[in-house]
Coordinates of C-alpha atoms in Angstrom, one line a residue:
M1 CA 120.3 158.5 189.0
T2 CA 117.6 160.4 187.8
K3 CA 114.4 158.5 186.2
R4 CA 115.7 160.0 183.0
E5 CA 119.2 158.8 183.2
R6 CA 117.9 155.2 184.0
T7 CA 115.4 155.2 181.3
L8 CA 118.4 156.3 178.7
A9 CA 120.5 153.4 180.4
M10 CA 117.9 150.7 179.6
L11 CA 117.6 152.0 175.9
V12 CA 121.2 151.5 175.4
G13 CA 121.0 148.1 177.1
A14 CA 118.3 146.7 175.1
S15 CA 120.2 148.4 172.0
L16 CA 123.2 146.2 172.8
L17 CA 121.3 143.1 173.3
V18 CA 119.5 143.5 170.1
L19 CA 122.8 144.0 168.3
V20 CA 124.5 140.9 170.0
A21 CA 121.0 139.1 169.0
L22 CA 121.5 140.0 165.2
Y23 CA 124.9 139.1 165.2
G24 CA 124.3 135.8 166.8
S25 CA 121.9 135.3 164.2
K26 CA 123.9 135.9 161.5
K27 CA 126.4 133.7 162.3
V28 CA 124.1 130.8 162.9
S29 CA 122.6 131.2 159.6
D30 CA 126.0 131.5 158.0
A31 CA 127.4 128.4 159.8
L32 CA 123.7 126.3 158.5
R33 CA 123.9 127.9 155.0
T34 CA 127.6 126.3 155.1
R35 CA 126.5 123.1 156.2
R36 CA 123.6 122.6 153.7
A37 CA 126.2 123.5 150.6
Q38 CA 128.5 120.8 152.3
I39 CA 125.7 118.4 152.4
A40 CA 124.5 119.5 148.5
G41 CA 127.9 119.1 147.5
L42 CA 128.6 115.7 149.2
E43 CA 125.0 114.4 147.7
K44 CA 125.9 115.4 144.3
Q45 CA 129.2 113.6 144.5
V46 CA 127.0 110.5 145.6
R47 CA 124.6 110.7 142.4
D48 CA 127.4 111.2 140.1
K49 CA 129.2 108.2 141.4
N50 CA 126.1 106.2 141.4
R51 CA 125.4 107.7 138.1
M52 CA 129.1 106.1 136.8
V53 CA 128.6 102.7 138.5
R54 CA 125.1 102.6 136.7
L55 CA 126.3 103.4 133.7
S56 CA 129.0 101.2 133.9
Q57 CA 127.1 98.5 134.6
E58 CA 124.6 99.3 131.4
H59 CA 127.7 99.3 129.0
A60 CA 128.7 96.1 130.5
D61 CA 125.3 94.6 130.1
R62 CA 125.1 95.8 126.7
M63 CA 128.4 94.5 125.8
Q64 CA 127.6 90.9 127.0
D65 CA 124.2 91.4 124.7
Y66 CA 126.6 92.0 121.6
Q67 CA 128.8 89.1 122.5
R68 CA 126.1 87.1 122.9
R69 CA 124.6 87.8 119.6
A70 CA 127.5 88.7 117.7
L71 CA 129.0 86.1 114.9
P72 CA 131.6 84.2 115.5
S73 CA 135.1 85.8 115.9
D74 CA 136.9 83.6 113.3
L75 CA 136.0 85.8 110.1
E76 CA 135.9 83.0 107.7
K77 CA 133.7 80.9 109.5
A78 CA 131.3 83.4 110.3
R79 CA 131.1 84.5 106.8
S80 CA 130.3 80.8 105.9
L81 CA 128.0 80.5 108.8
Y82 CA 125.9 83.8 107.9
Q83 CA 126.2 83.2 104.1
T84 CA 124.3 79.6 104.6
W85 CA 121.6 81.0 107.1
L86 CA 120.8 83.9 104.5
L87 CA 120.4 81.2 101.7
S88 CA 118.2 79.1 103.7
L89 CA 115.9 82.4 105.0
V90 CA 115.8 83.3 101.4
K91 CA 114.5 80.1 100.0
D92 CA 112.0 79.6 103.0
A93 CA 110.6 83.2 102.2
G94 CA 109.9 82.0 98.7
F95 CA 111.8 84.3 96.6
Q96 CA 112.6 83.3 93.0
D97 CA 116.0 83.3 91.5
P98 CA 117.4 84.1 95.1
Q99 CA 121.3 85.3 94.9
V100 CA 123.6 85.7 98.3
S101 CA 126.9 87.3 97.6
V102 CA 129.6 88.1 100.0
L103 CA 130.9 91.6 100.0
P104 CA 134.3 93.0 101.3
A105 CA 134.3 93.4 105.4
R106 CA 135.5 96.3 107.3
S107 CA 137.4 96.3 110.2
E108 CA 137.0 98.9 113.1
K109 CA 140.6 99.0 114.6
G110 CA 140.5 95.4 116.1
V111 CA 137.2 96.2 118.0
Y112 CA 134.8 94.7 116.1
D113 CA 134.3 93.4 112.2
T114 CA 131.3 94.2 110.0
L115 CA 130.8 91.4 107.4
A116 CA 128.5 92.9 104.4
F117 CA 126.3 90.6 102.1
S118 CA 123.8 91.3 99.2
V119 CA 120.8 89.7 98.8
S120 CA 118.7 89.5 95.7
G121 CA 115.5 88.0 94.5
R122 CA 112.1 88.3 93.2
G123 CA 108.8 88.0 95.2
D124 CA 105.4 89.6 96.1
L125 CA 104.6 91.8 99.3
Q126 CA 103.6 88.9 101.4
K127 CA 107.1 87.2 100.7
L128 CA 109.1 90.4 101.8
V129 CA 107.1 90.6 104.7
A130 CA 107.8 87.1 105.8
F131 CA 111.9 87.6 104.9
L132 CA 111.9 90.8 107.2
H133 CA 110.0 89.1 110.1
R134 CA 112.2 86.0 110.0
F135 CA 115.4 88.4 109.6
Y136 CA 114.5 90.5 112.9
A137 CA 112.8 87.4 114.7
A138 CA 116.9 85.9 114.9
D139 CA 118.7 87.3 118.1
L140 CA 121.6 88.1 115.9
L141 CA 123.9 91.2 115.7
H142 CA 122.7 92.4 112.2
R143 CA 120.7 94.8 110.2
V144 CA 119.4 95.8 106.5
R145 CA 121.3 98.6 105.6
R146 CA 119.7 99.2 102.6
L147 CA 116.4 97.9 100.8
Y148 CA 115.3 98.3 97.5
A149 CA 111.9 97.3 95.8
K150 CA 110.7 97.8 92.7
R151 CA 107.6 96.4 91.0
V152 CA 107.7 94.0 87.8
P153 CA 105.4 95.8 85.3
G154 CA 102.4 93.8 84.4
T155 CA 102.7 91.9 87.6
K156 CA 102.4 91.8 91.3
Q157 CA 106.2 90.8 91.7
L158 CA 108.8 92.8 93.0
D159 CA 112.5 93.0 92.3
L160 CA 114.2 93.0 95.5
A161 CA 117.5 93.9 96.8
F162 CA 119.0 93.8 100.1
A163 CA 122.0 95.2 101.7
I164 CA 123.0 93.6 104.9
D165 CA 125.7 93.9 107.7
A166 CA 126.5 91.4 110.4
V167 CA 129.2 92.2 113.3
S168 CA 132.0 89.6 114.7
L169 CA 133.3 90.2 117.7
P170 CA 136.8 89.0 119.4
G171 CA 135.0 87.8 122.5
S172 CA 131.8 86.5 121.0
D173 CA 130.4 83.9 122.9
N174 CA 129.7 81.6 119.8
A175 CA 132.9 80.0 118.4
D176 CA 131.2 77.4 115.5
K177 CA 127.7 78.2 115.3
L178 CA 125.4 81.2 115.2
N179 CA 123.2 82.4 118.0
D180 CA 120.0 80.6 117.6
Q181 CA 117.8 82.2 120.5
P182 CA 114.6 83.9 119.3
S183 CA 114.9 87.5 119.7
Q184 CA 112.4 89.6 122.0
R185 CA 113.0 93.0 120.2
L186 CA 109.7 92.4 117.8
T187 CA 106.9 94.6 119.4
R188 CA 104.3 92.5 117.9
G189 CA 105.4 89.0 118.1
D190 CA 104.5 86.5 115.5
L191 CA 104.2 86.8 111.7
E192 CA 100.3 87.4 111.8
A193 CA 100.3 90.3 113.4
Y194 CA 102.6 92.0 111.2
R195 CA 101.6 90.8 107.9
N196 CA 97.6 91.6 108.6
P197 CA 98.7 95.6 108.8
V198 CA 101.0 95.7 106.0
L199 CA 99.2 93.6 103.5
N200 CA 96.0 95.3 104.3
R201 CA 97.5 98.2 102.8
N202 CA 98.0 98.4 99.2
L203 CA 100.8 100.9 98.5
T204 CA 101.2 100.2 94.9
G205 CA 97.2 101.1 93.7
P206 CA 93.9 101.3 94.3
A207 CA 91.9 99.8 96.8
N208 CA 91.2 96.2 95.9
K209 CA 87.7 95.1 94.5
E210 CA 86.0 91.6 94.9
P211 CA 85.2 89.6 92.1
A212 CA 81.8 89.5 90.3
L213 CA 80.5 86.0 90.0
E214 CA 78.3 85.3 86.8
T215 CA 74.8 84.2 87.9
I216 CA 74.0 80.5 88.1
G217 CA 70.6 79.3 87.5
D218 CA 68.9 76.8 89.8
Q219 CA 69.4 73.3 89.0
S220 CA 67.4 69.9 88.5
K221 CA 68.6 66.5 88.4
Y222 CA 67.1 63.2 88.7
A223 CA 68.5 60.7 92.0
G224 CA 71.7 59.0 90.7
D225 CA 72.8 61.8 88.1
L226 CA 75.9 63.8 88.5
V227 CA 75.0 67.7 89.0
S228 CA 77.5 69.4 87.0
F229 CA 77.9 73.1 86.4
A230 CA 80.9 75.8 85.7
V231 CA 81.2 79.0 88.3
Q232 CA 82.9 81.9 86.5
A233 CA 84.1 85.0 87.9
R234 CA 85.4 88.3 86.7
D235 CA 87.8 90.4 88.6
P236 CA 88.1 94.0 88.0
D237 CA 91.5 94.2 89.0
K238 CA 93.6 93.7 85.9
W239 CA 96.3 91.4 87.6
D240 CA 94.4 89.2 90.3
Q241 CA 94.3 85.4 90.1
V242 CA 90.8 84.1 91.3
T243 CA 90.3 81.1 92.8
Y244 CA 87.0 78.9 93.4
S245 CA 85.8 77.2 96.4
L246 CA 82.9 75.6 98.4
E247 CA 81.7 77.0 101.8
S248 CA 82.1 74.7 104.6
G249 CA 79.1 72.5 105.5
S250 CA 77.4 73.2 101.9
L251 CA 77.0 70.1 100.7
P252 CA 78.9 66.5 101.5
N253 CA 81.0 65.3 99.1
A254 CA 80.7 67.9 96.6
K255 CA 83.6 69.4 95.1
I256 CA 84.9 72.1 92.7
D257 CA 88.1 72.6 91.1
P258 CA 89.8 75.8 92.5
Q259 CA 90.9 76.9 89.0
S260 CA 88.5 76.3 86.3
G261 CA 85.5 76.6 88.8
R262 CA 83.7 73.3 87.3
F263 CA 81.6 72.0 90.2
E264 CA 80.4 68.4 90.8
W265 CA 78.3 66.4 93.0
Q266 CA 76.6 63.4 92.7
A267 CA 72.9 63.7 93.6
E268 CA 72.1 60.2 95.5
K269 CA 68.6 61.3 97.5
T270 CA 65.9 63.4 96.4
G271 CA 65.2 66.7 98.0
D272 CA 66.2 70.3 97.5
Y273 CA 69.7 71.3 98.5
E274 CA 71.7 74.7 98.6
V275 CA 75.4 75.0 97.9
V276 CA 77.4 78.3 98.4
V277 CA 80.1 78.6 96.0
T278 CA 83.0 81.4 96.3
A279 CA 85.4 83.3 94.3
T280 CA 88.7 84.9 96.3
D281 CA 90.9 87.0 94.6
D282 CA 94.7 87.3 95.5
G283 CA 94.5 91.1 95.8
L284 CA 95.5 93.0 99.5
P285 CA 93.5 92.2 101.2
P286 CA 91.7 89.4 99.5
K287 CA 88.3 89.6 98.5
T288 CA 85.3 87.0 98.2
A289 CA 82.3 87.1 96.5
R290 CA 79.5 84.6 97.1
Q291 CA 76.7 82.9 95.5
T292 CA 74.1 80.4 96.8
V293 CA 73.1 77.7 94.2
K294 CA 69.5 75.5 94.6
I295 CA 69.4 72.0 93.3
S296 CA 66.3 70.1 93.2
V297 CA 66.9 66.2 92.9
T298 CA 63.7 64.2 91.9
E299 CA 63.0 60.5 91.2
R300 CA 63.4 59.4 87.6
P301 CA 60.3 58.7 86.2
P302 CA 59.2 54.9 86.0
D303 CA 58.7 54.9 82.1
M304 CA 61.6 57.2 81.4
T305 CA 65.0 55.4 80.3
P306 CA 67.4 57.5 79.7
P307 CA 68.6 57.9 75.8
P308 CA 71.4 55.8 74.7
A309 CA 74.7 58.1 74.6
V310 CA 75.6 59.9 71.7
P311 CA 79.5 59.9 71.5
P312 CA 80.7 63.5 71.1
P313 CA 81.9 64.8 67.4
S314 CA 85.5 63.6 67.0
F315 CA 88.0 66.7 68.0
E316 CA 91.3 64.7 67.1
Q317 CA 92.0 67.0 64.0
A318 CA 92.5 70.0 66.8
K319 CA 96.1 68.3 67.6
F320 CA 97.1 69.4 64.1
A321 CA 95.3 72.8 63.8
Y322 CA 97.9 75.6 64.6
L323 CA 97.5 79.2 65.6
T324 CA 100.5 80.5 63.8
A325 CA 100.0 84.3 63.7
I326 CA 97.7 87.3 65.0
T327 CA 97.5 90.2 62.3
E328 CA 95.7 93.3 61.6
A329 CA 93.4 93.8 58.5
D330 CA 91.2 96.4 58.0
G331 CA 91.7 98.0 61.4
K332 CA 90.6 94.6 63.0
R333 CA 92.9 91.8 64.7
Q334 CA 93.0 88.7 62.4
A335 CA 93.8 85.2 63.6
W336 CA 95.7 83.0 61.2
I337 CA 94.9 79.2 62.0
S338 CA 96.9 76.3 60.0
L339 CA 95.0 73.4 59.2
R340 CA 98.1 71.0 58.6
T341 CA 96.5 67.7 57.6
E342 CA 94.5 69.4 54.7
G343 CA 97.1 72.0 53.7
K344 CA 94.9 75.1 54.5
L345 CA 95.6 78.4 56.4
L346 CA 92.6 80.2 57.6
K347 CA 92.8 83.8 57.9
L348 CA 89.6 84.5 60.5
F349 CA 88.1 87.8 62.2
E350 CA 86.2 87.8 65.5
G351 CA 82.7 85.9 65.0
E352 CA 83.6 83.7 61.8
A353 CA 83.6 80.0 62.3
F354 CA 85.3 77.7 60.8
P355 CA 85.3 73.3 60.6
I356 CA 88.0 71.1 62.4
G357 CA 87.3 67.4 61.7
E358 CA 83.9 67.1 62.6
V359 CA 83.5 69.9 65.0
T360 CA 82.5 73.6 64.0
V361 CA 84.4 76.2 66.0
K362 CA 84.0 79.9 66.3
V363 CA 86.2 82.7 66.8
L364 CA 85.1 84.6 69.9
R365 CA 87.6 87.0 70.9
I366 CA 91.3 87.9 69.4
A367 CA 93.7 89.0 71.8
E368 CA 97.1 90.4 71.5
K369 CA 98.5 86.9 71.8
T370 CA 95.8 84.5 72.2
V371 CA 92.3 83.7 70.7
E372 CA 89.4 82.4 72.3
L373 CA 87.3 79.8 70.9
D374 CA 84.2 78.3 71.1
A375 CA 83.0 74.7 70.2
P376 CA 79.4 74.2 71.3
A377 CA 79.4 70.7 70.3
L378 CA 81.4 69.5 72.8
P379 CA 80.6 72.0 74.8
K380 CA 84.0 73.8 75.0
R381 CA 85.6 77.1 75.0
L382 CA 89.0 77.3 74.4
L383 CA 91.9 79.8 74.9
V384 CA 94.7 79.4 72.4
T385 CA 98.0 81.1 72.8
L386 CA 100.1 81.9 69.9
G387 CA 102.1 79.0 68.8
Q388 CA 99.7 76.2 70.2
S389 CA 97.5 73.7 68.4
V390 CA 94.0 74.1 69.2
A391 CA 94.3 70.8 71.3
E392 CA 96.7 72.3 73.5
G393 CA 94.6 75.4 74.5
R394 CA 93.3 76.0 77.9
E395 CA 89.6 75.0 78.7
L396 CA 87.8 77.9 80.0
T397 CA 84.1 76.8 80.5
A398 CA 81.3 75.7 78.5
P399 CA 80.1 78.0 76.0
G400 CA 77.1 80.3 76.6
T401 CA 78.2 80.4 80.6

């Protein structure tokens, strides 16, 4: 062969080798691709089966949990037990005029039965939060389907109504009782964790304002005397009620009436003392005002004897002086007070005074249904409601304070 023929033969041989290599490579690549597809398909089948097993287990666990929490399968027993539990719940929450009624049940084709109940009552926001916390802290298969709350005009109370569903299952673990295990589904846990964020937001009005304490002057007494004065506060929020107290550690044996604010302390030893009085409202959140009162106790002078006690003027006739009407005359309110022992009917405006027995009483303020009276000689200031006698009036505080 010539050199040229040998070169041509080598080129043809090399081409054949390349073709064979490409063909073999394609065969191997196709085989690997097929094998990978088979492996991927098998892995998907395994995942699908594992998912089905996992879902089946989750459904079984969920059904087991439902059976543990469900009401008894006997509907009459379930209804009676749950209604009794609801009655106890609303009473513990402190609702006024609580009512628990049974509504018609609903059956879901023999799979489960839904027992329906309605609960109504009256209470403030704190009682509502306490009720809902106790409700969801019970590990029962139940829910509040609907909640209605409407504020009672002129008060902090709410008219409340609940629509509640509870489920009974044929395979319930509870035969003659309700599940009494605590629920683990409440994220925050105890009641206080829910009470603070809810009650500290006043959803029905402006932010709560603290009471304003009227200034109490320094007190000077002799050893052995009773230190007594009235604490009075006014709250800018119309419906807030104020209670009075002493800060701990202020004075031993000192006391204050939470409602009237009357402070009393027996001064036994000489010295300079301080007491911190507080006034706290019932707003959301509660606000407290404080004031420090200084008390100076000195020895009684040796030649100074206490004057004989002068009996206060008789106020017995106040039992027979009745507030019979509140009218309007010449554009001003007028109070009618009947002195039954004397057969007189007094028609008085604000600022006018009149005698009751030995005591002169002044009309300070006439409201829509009440009259505020001042009897400086006693001393006493009274709030008399329409239809009451003067003696039945609520004592406010000493005049001029």
